[in-house]
Amino acid sequence: MKLLSSATAALLLGIASVSMVTAPVATAQDAEVKTKPSKEFSKVYNEAVKSFLADDEAASKAAIPGLKAAVSKDDDGYMLGSLMFSVGKKFKDPVLEIEGLDRMMASPLIPAAKIPLYHYEKGAAYYNDLKDYSLAAASFEKAYEHGLRRGDIEVNLANSYTLSKNYEKSVDWLVIAIDANAAKGGGLRKDLYDQLVANSRRSRKPALINKAYKAVLKRVPSDVYWRDALLLFQRNSNLGVQETADLVRLVRAAGALGYRQQYSEYAEVVDSRRYPAEVAAVLEEGFASGVISKSEVTFSEIYNDAKGRVAGLRGGWDQDEREANASSRGYLAMLTGDALLSFNEYGRAQKMYEAALAKGGIAGNDGVDQTDRAQMHLAMALFGQGDLARAKAEFAKTSSANRKAVSEYWIIFIEHKLNPPAAPAEPAAPVTEAAPES
């Protein structure tokens, strides 16, 4: 640090680095503040500067009470704060350093350009030296509010909140950090994604976990991240059977079926008796991948039963469509659409869902309204035909809490199809979810 020997000049402020993160770099606008102290203050100040230059810690600190007593104008107060900061910095006294910063920031002489840097410096002292991460976060936030965007300030905030175990705030700032890094053209930050996922899971808050994984998936659409995200979402959500079926369909579309239990669940919730072609197709994919085997009795029995039902279902579609179109209610059209969808007959399924939504009255014998189900399945039929823009718009129309939450993941997946993200040079390594027990 450069110290000006003149009693009429303030001390230059250095910028400390925060451990584990990068600090801002001082610029030309951080030049000294021009001051004109009182005579009485100057006398005491000159002696204090001599002690400082002589590396006399005891004398430098002993002079401070006298300097405080001699303050009679704003210039004196600002110079006192600057000296206290310098003494605290040089002799590793963070409490003195912070008091000096507070005095300078309270002064009317403070240049606006210095305020964010001083708040940052204060946060650095709390973080590095006092290990008070909550106060460090508060100071870093002040720096950010005053416009500081250098030195990975968003990461500093996230680290501070992580260490103070405020995982919700940490996740918020990690998302901001990821967006800021992308905006300035930075490469994928593996450390940020790892911390984002880990902190959300430490919180044990489902909403926060969903928020974190969605932020990750928007940037890094890996099949492993999709698998973890959707498994955790399903585990933390109270989904019905039909809603779960539409979630596992997304897992399949994302190429994220990787565990035996996932194939068992797919066959169970989609139901091989109602939609055998779909179940047979997904099991064939599992056999081809080696995740499951035809030698396993459970899977071979489900597969053979499903294959045996397929042929008998194709012949009745024309009649089903005529009856659905003739009905005054939309429920039969939705069911016909579901059967067609399971056979990948996307165009015909689309017409059935559109008819169902136009008719209304989409409720079964139990009286439960199924409009959102028809809406979501219309979006899937469009997705199957490659009409991604309209599929995204139709998914966005779902309104019930569970289906809206599932649709949000579908929309992220479609957005990647519409605008594929750049392939990462070094893919982020997710915190992989342990395989569920069979």
Short mmCIF file of N, CA and C in Angstrom, two decimals, residues 132-225:
data_model
loop_
_atom_site.label_atom_id
_atom_site.label_comp_id
_atom_site.label_asym_id
_atom_site.label_seq_id
_atom_site.Cartn_x
_atom_site.Cartn_y
_atom_site.Cartn_z
N ASP A 132 -16.97 -14.01 9.94
CA ASP A 132 -18.38 -13.70 10.19
C ASP A 132 -19.05 -13.61 8.82
N TYR A 133 -19.57 -14.74 8.35
CA TYR A 133 -20.02 -14.82 6.98
C TYR A 133 -21.36 -14.12 6.74
N SER A 134 -22.17 -14.01 7.78
CA SER A 134 -23.42 -13.27 7.63
C SER A 134 -23.16 -11.79 7.41
N LEU A 135 -22.23 -11.22 8.21
CA LEU A 135 -21.89 -9.81 8.03
C LEU A 135 -21.13 -9.60 6.72
N ALA A 136 -20.33 -10.60 6.33
CA ALA A 136 -19.64 -10.50 5.04
C ALA A 136 -20.67 -10.40 3.92
N ALA A 137 -21.70 -11.26 3.98
CA ALA A 137 -22.74 -11.24 2.95
C ALA A 137 -23.45 -9.89 2.92
N ALA A 138 -23.75 -9.34 4.11
CA ALA A 138 -24.44 -8.05 4.16
C ALA A 138 -23.60 -6.95 3.49
N SER A 139 -22.30 -6.98 3.71
CA SER A 139 -21.42 -5.97 3.11
C SER A 139 -21.29 -6.18 1.60
N PHE A 140 -21.16 -7.42 1.19
CA PHE A 140 -21.07 -7.69 -0.24
C PHE A 140 -22.36 -7.28 -0.95
N GLU A 141 -23.50 -7.49 -0.30
CA GLU A 141 -24.77 -7.08 -0.90
C GLU A 141 -24.81 -5.56 -1.06
N LYS A 142 -24.29 -4.84 -0.06
CA LYS A 142 -24.22 -3.38 -0.17
C LYS A 142 -23.36 -2.96 -1.36
N ALA A 143 -22.23 -3.65 -1.52
CA ALA A 143 -21.36 -3.36 -2.66
C ALA A 143 -22.10 -3.59 -3.97
N TYR A 144 -22.85 -4.69 -4.02
CA TYR A 144 -23.61 -5.02 -5.23
C TYR A 144 -24.70 -3.98 -5.49
N GLU A 145 -25.41 -3.59 -4.43
CA GLU A 145 -26.48 -2.60 -4.56
C GLU A 145 -25.94 -1.27 -5.09
N HIS A 146 -24.68 -0.96 -4.75
CA HIS A 146 -24.06 0.29 -5.20
C HIS A 146 -23.37 0.14 -6.55
N GLY A 147 -23.61 -0.99 -7.21
CA GLY A 147 -23.17 -1.11 -8.59
C GLY A 147 -21.90 -1.90 -8.85
N LEU A 148 -21.29 -2.50 -7.82
CA LEU A 148 -20.07 -3.26 -8.05
C LEU A 148 -20.39 -4.56 -8.79
N ARG A 149 -19.74 -4.77 -9.91
CA ARG A 149 -19.95 -5.99 -10.68
C ARG A 149 -18.61 -6.66 -11.02
N ARG A 150 -17.54 -6.23 -10.39
CA ARG A 150 -16.24 -6.84 -10.64
C ARG A 150 -15.93 -7.88 -9.58
N GLY A 151 -14.90 -8.66 -9.87
CA GLY A 151 -14.36 -9.56 -8.85
C GLY A 151 -15.27 -10.69 -8.42
N ASP A 152 -16.13 -11.17 -9.31
CA ASP A 152 -17.01 -12.28 -8.95
C ASP A 152 -17.83 -11.97 -7.69
N ILE A 153 -18.35 -10.75 -7.63
CA ILE A 153 -19.10 -10.33 -6.44
C ILE A 153 -20.27 -11.27 -6.16
N GLU A 154 -20.93 -11.78 -7.23
CA GLU A 154 -22.06 -12.68 -7.03
C GLU A 154 -21.61 -14.00 -6.39
N VAL A 155 -20.43 -14.46 -6.79
CA VAL A 155 -19.89 -15.70 -6.20
C VAL A 155 -19.51 -15.46 -4.75
N ASN A 156 -18.93 -14.29 -4.46
CA ASN A 156 -18.59 -13.97 -3.07
C ASN A 156 -19.83 -14.03 -2.18
N LEU A 157 -20.92 -13.48 -2.70
CA LEU A 157 -22.16 -13.50 -1.93
C LEU A 157 -22.65 -14.93 -1.73
N ALA A 158 -22.62 -15.72 -2.78
CA ALA A 158 -23.05 -17.11 -2.67
C ALA A 158 -22.20 -17.87 -1.66
N ASN A 159 -20.88 -17.67 -1.72
CA ASN A 159 -19.99 -18.36 -0.77
C ASN A 159 -20.27 -17.94 0.66
N SER A 160 -20.51 -16.64 0.86
CA SER A 160 -20.79 -16.14 2.21
C SER A 160 -22.06 -16.76 2.76
N TYR A 161 -23.11 -16.82 1.94
CA TYR A 161 -24.36 -17.40 2.40
C TYR A 161 -24.23 -18.92 2.58
N THR A 162 -23.41 -19.56 1.76
CA THR A 162 -23.18 -20.99 1.95
C THR A 162 -22.56 -21.25 3.32
N LEU A 163 -21.53 -20.49 3.63
CA LEU A 163 -20.81 -20.71 4.89
C LEU A 163 -21.64 -20.31 6.11
N SER A 164 -22.61 -19.42 5.93
CA SER A 164 -23.51 -19.08 7.03
C SER A 164 -24.75 -19.97 7.03
N LYS A 165 -24.75 -21.00 6.13
CA LYS A 165 -25.81 -22.00 6.03
C LYS A 165 -27.17 -21.42 5.65
N ASN A 166 -27.13 -20.29 4.97
CA ASN A 166 -28.36 -19.72 4.41
C ASN A 166 -28.42 -20.20 2.96
N TYR A 167 -28.86 -21.44 2.79
CA TYR A 167 -28.79 -22.07 1.48
C TYR A 167 -29.75 -21.44 0.47
N GLU A 168 -30.86 -20.92 0.94
CA GLU A 168 -31.81 -20.30 0.03
C GLU A 168 -31.19 -19.07 -0.64
N LYS A 169 -30.57 -18.21 0.17
CA LYS A 169 -29.90 -17.02 -0.37
C LYS A 169 -28.72 -17.43 -1.25
N SER A 170 -28.01 -18.47 -0.84
CA SER A 170 -26.87 -18.92 -1.63
C SER A 170 -27.32 -19.37 -3.02
N VAL A 171 -28.42 -20.11 -3.08
CA VAL A 171 -28.95 -20.56 -4.36
C VAL A 171 -29.35 -19.35 -5.22
N ASP A 172 -30.00 -18.36 -4.60
CA ASP A 172 -30.39 -17.16 -5.33
C ASP A 172 -29.17 -16.51 -5.99
N TRP A 173 -28.09 -16.38 -5.22
CA TRP A 173 -26.91 -15.68 -5.74
C TRP A 173 -26.12 -16.54 -6.72
N LEU A 174 -26.19 -17.84 -6.57
CA LEU A 174 -25.53 -18.70 -7.55
C LEU A 174 -26.23 -18.62 -8.90
N VAL A 175 -27.55 -18.54 -8.87
CA VAL A 175 -28.29 -18.37 -10.13
C VAL A 175 -27.91 -17.04 -10.78
N ILE A 176 -27.82 -15.98 -9.96
CA ILE A 176 -27.41 -14.68 -10.49
C ILE A 176 -25.99 -14.75 -11.04
N ALA A 177 -25.11 -15.47 -10.32
CA ALA A 177 -23.72 -15.60 -10.75
C ALA A 177 -23.62 -16.34 -12.09
N ILE A 178 -24.42 -17.39 -12.24
CA ILE A 178 -24.42 -18.16 -13.49
C ILE A 178 -24.89 -17.28 -14.65
N ASP A 179 -25.96 -16.52 -14.41
CA ASP A 179 -26.47 -15.63 -15.45
C ASP A 179 -25.46 -14.54 -15.80
N ALA A 180 -24.81 -13.98 -14.77
CA ALA A 180 -23.81 -12.93 -15.00
C ALA A 180 -22.63 -13.47 -15.79
N ASN A 181 -22.22 -14.68 -15.44
CA ASN A 181 -21.09 -15.29 -16.14
C ASN A 181 -21.43 -15.53 -17.61
N ALA A 182 -22.66 -15.98 -17.86
CA ALA A 182 -23.09 -16.22 -19.24
C ALA A 182 -23.20 -14.91 -20.02
N ALA A 183 -23.69 -13.85 -19.35
CA ALA A 183 -23.88 -12.56 -20.01
C ALA A 183 -22.56 -11.96 -20.48
N LYS A 184 -21.50 -12.22 -19.74
CA LYS A 184 -20.20 -11.67 -20.14
C LYS A 184 -19.40 -12.64 -21.00
N GLY A 185 -20.06 -13.72 -21.43
CA GLY A 185 -19.41 -14.65 -22.34
C GLY A 185 -18.46 -15.62 -21.68
N GLY A 186 -18.60 -15.80 -20.37
CA GLY A 186 -17.73 -16.74 -19.66
C GLY A 186 -18.08 -18.18 -19.98
N GLY A 187 -17.13 -19.06 -19.86
CA GLY A 187 -17.38 -20.48 -20.06
C GLY A 187 -18.18 -21.06 -18.92
N LEU A 188 -18.63 -22.29 -19.08
CA LEU A 188 -19.39 -22.95 -18.02
C LEU A 188 -18.55 -23.08 -16.77
N ARG A 189 -19.09 -22.63 -15.66
CA ARG A 189 -18.38 -22.70 -14.39
C ARG A 189 -18.83 -23.95 -13.64
N LYS A 190 -18.06 -25.00 -13.73
CA LYS A 190 -18.39 -26.27 -13.09
C LYS A 190 -18.63 -26.08 -11.59
N ASP A 191 -17.79 -25.25 -10.95
CA ASP A 191 -17.91 -25.06 -9.51
C ASP A 191 -19.26 -24.45 -9.13
N LEU A 192 -19.77 -23.56 -9.96
CA LEU A 192 -21.05 -22.92 -9.64
C LEU A 192 -22.20 -23.91 -9.73
N TYR A 193 -22.21 -24.74 -10.75
CA TYR A 193 -23.28 -25.73 -10.89
C TYR A 193 -23.23 -26.76 -9.77
N ASP A 194 -22.01 -27.20 -9.43
CA ASP A 194 -21.88 -28.17 -8.34
C ASP A 194 -22.40 -27.60 -7.03
N GLN A 195 -22.03 -26.34 -6.76
CA GLN A 195 -22.45 -25.72 -5.50
C GLN A 195 -23.95 -25.45 -5.50
N LEU A 196 -24.48 -25.05 -6.64
CA LEU A 196 -25.91 -24.78 -6.75
C LEU A 196 -26.73 -26.02 -6.41
N VAL A 197 -26.37 -27.14 -7.01
CA VAL A 197 -27.09 -28.38 -6.77
C VAL A 197 -26.90 -28.83 -5.32
N ALA A 198 -25.67 -28.79 -4.84
CA ALA A 198 -25.39 -29.27 -3.48
C ALA A 198 -26.12 -28.44 -2.43
N ASN A 199 -26.11 -27.12 -2.58
CA ASN A 199 -26.74 -26.27 -1.57
C ASN A 199 -28.25 -26.42 -1.57
N SER A 200 -28.85 -26.59 -2.74
CA SER A 200 -30.29 -26.77 -2.78
C SER A 200 -30.68 -28.05 -2.05
N ARG A 201 -29.87 -29.09 -2.22
CA ARG A 201 -30.19 -30.36 -1.57
C ARG A 201 -29.91 -30.32 -0.08
N ARG A 202 -28.92 -29.53 0.32
CA ARG A 202 -28.67 -29.36 1.76
C ARG A 202 -29.86 -28.68 2.44
N SER A 203 -30.54 -27.82 1.70
CA SER A 203 -31.67 -27.08 2.29
C SER A 203 -32.85 -27.99 2.63
N ARG A 204 -32.96 -29.11 1.90
CA ARG A 204 -34.09 -30.04 2.05
C ARG A 204 -35.44 -29.36 1.76
N LYS A 205 -35.40 -28.30 0.96
CA LYS A 205 -36.62 -27.59 0.58
C LYS A 205 -36.95 -27.93 -0.88
N PRO A 206 -38.04 -28.65 -1.13
CA PRO A 206 -38.36 -29.07 -2.49
C PRO A 206 -38.41 -27.92 -3.49
N ALA A 207 -39.01 -26.80 -3.10
CA ALA A 207 -39.12 -25.68 -4.03
C ALA A 207 -37.74 -25.15 -4.42
N LEU A 208 -36.84 -25.13 -3.46
CA LEU A 208 -35.48 -24.64 -3.73
C LEU A 208 -34.71 -25.63 -4.60
N ILE A 209 -34.92 -26.92 -4.34
CA ILE A 209 -34.27 -27.95 -5.16
C ILE A 209 -34.74 -27.83 -6.61
N ASN A 210 -36.04 -27.64 -6.82
CA ASN A 210 -36.57 -27.49 -8.16
C ASN A 210 -35.99 -26.25 -8.84
N LYS A 211 -35.92 -25.16 -8.10
CA LYS A 211 -35.38 -23.92 -8.65
C LYS A 211 -33.94 -24.12 -9.10
N ALA A 212 -33.15 -24.77 -8.25
CA ALA A 212 -31.74 -24.97 -8.56
C ALA A 212 -31.55 -25.86 -9.79
N TYR A 213 -32.27 -26.97 -9.83
CA TYR A 213 -32.11 -27.89 -10.96
C TYR A 213 -32.60 -27.26 -12.26
N LYS A 214 -33.65 -26.47 -12.19
CA LYS A 214 -34.12 -25.80 -13.40
C LYS A 214 -33.06 -24.83 -13.92
N ALA A 215 -32.40 -24.12 -12.99
CA ALA A 215 -31.33 -23.21 -13.41
C ALA A 215 -30.19 -23.97 -14.06
N VAL A 216 -29.87 -25.16 -13.52
CA VAL A 216 -28.81 -25.97 -14.09
C VAL A 216 -29.22 -26.51 -15.46
N LEU A 217 -30.43 -27.04 -15.54
CA LEU A 217 -30.88 -27.66 -16.79
C LEU A 217 -30.97 -26.65 -17.93
N LYS A 218 -31.26 -25.40 -17.63
CA LYS A 218 -31.33 -24.38 -18.67
C LYS A 218 -29.98 -24.19 -19.34
N ARG A 219 -28.91 -24.46 -18.59
CA ARG A 219 -27.57 -24.24 -19.14
C ARG A 219 -26.86 -25.54 -19.51
N VAL A 220 -27.12 -26.60 -18.74
CA VAL A 220 -26.39 -27.87 -18.94
C VAL A 220 -27.40 -29.01 -19.03
N PRO A 221 -27.92 -29.29 -20.23
CA PRO A 221 -28.97 -30.29 -20.36
C PRO A 221 -28.42 -31.72 -20.46
N SER A 222 -27.67 -32.16 -19.48
CA SER A 222 -27.14 -33.51 -19.52
C SER A 222 -28.19 -34.52 -19.06
N ASP A 223 -28.11 -35.75 -19.58
CA ASP A 223 -29.09 -36.76 -19.18
C ASP A 223 -28.99 -37.07 -17.69
N VAL A 224 -27.79 -36.97 -17.12
CA VAL A 224 -27.63 -37.25 -15.68
C VAL A 224 -28.32 -36.17 -14.86
N TYR A 225 -28.16 -34.90 -15.24
CA TYR A 225 -28.86 -33.83 -14.54
C TYR A 225 -30.37 -33.99 -14.67
#
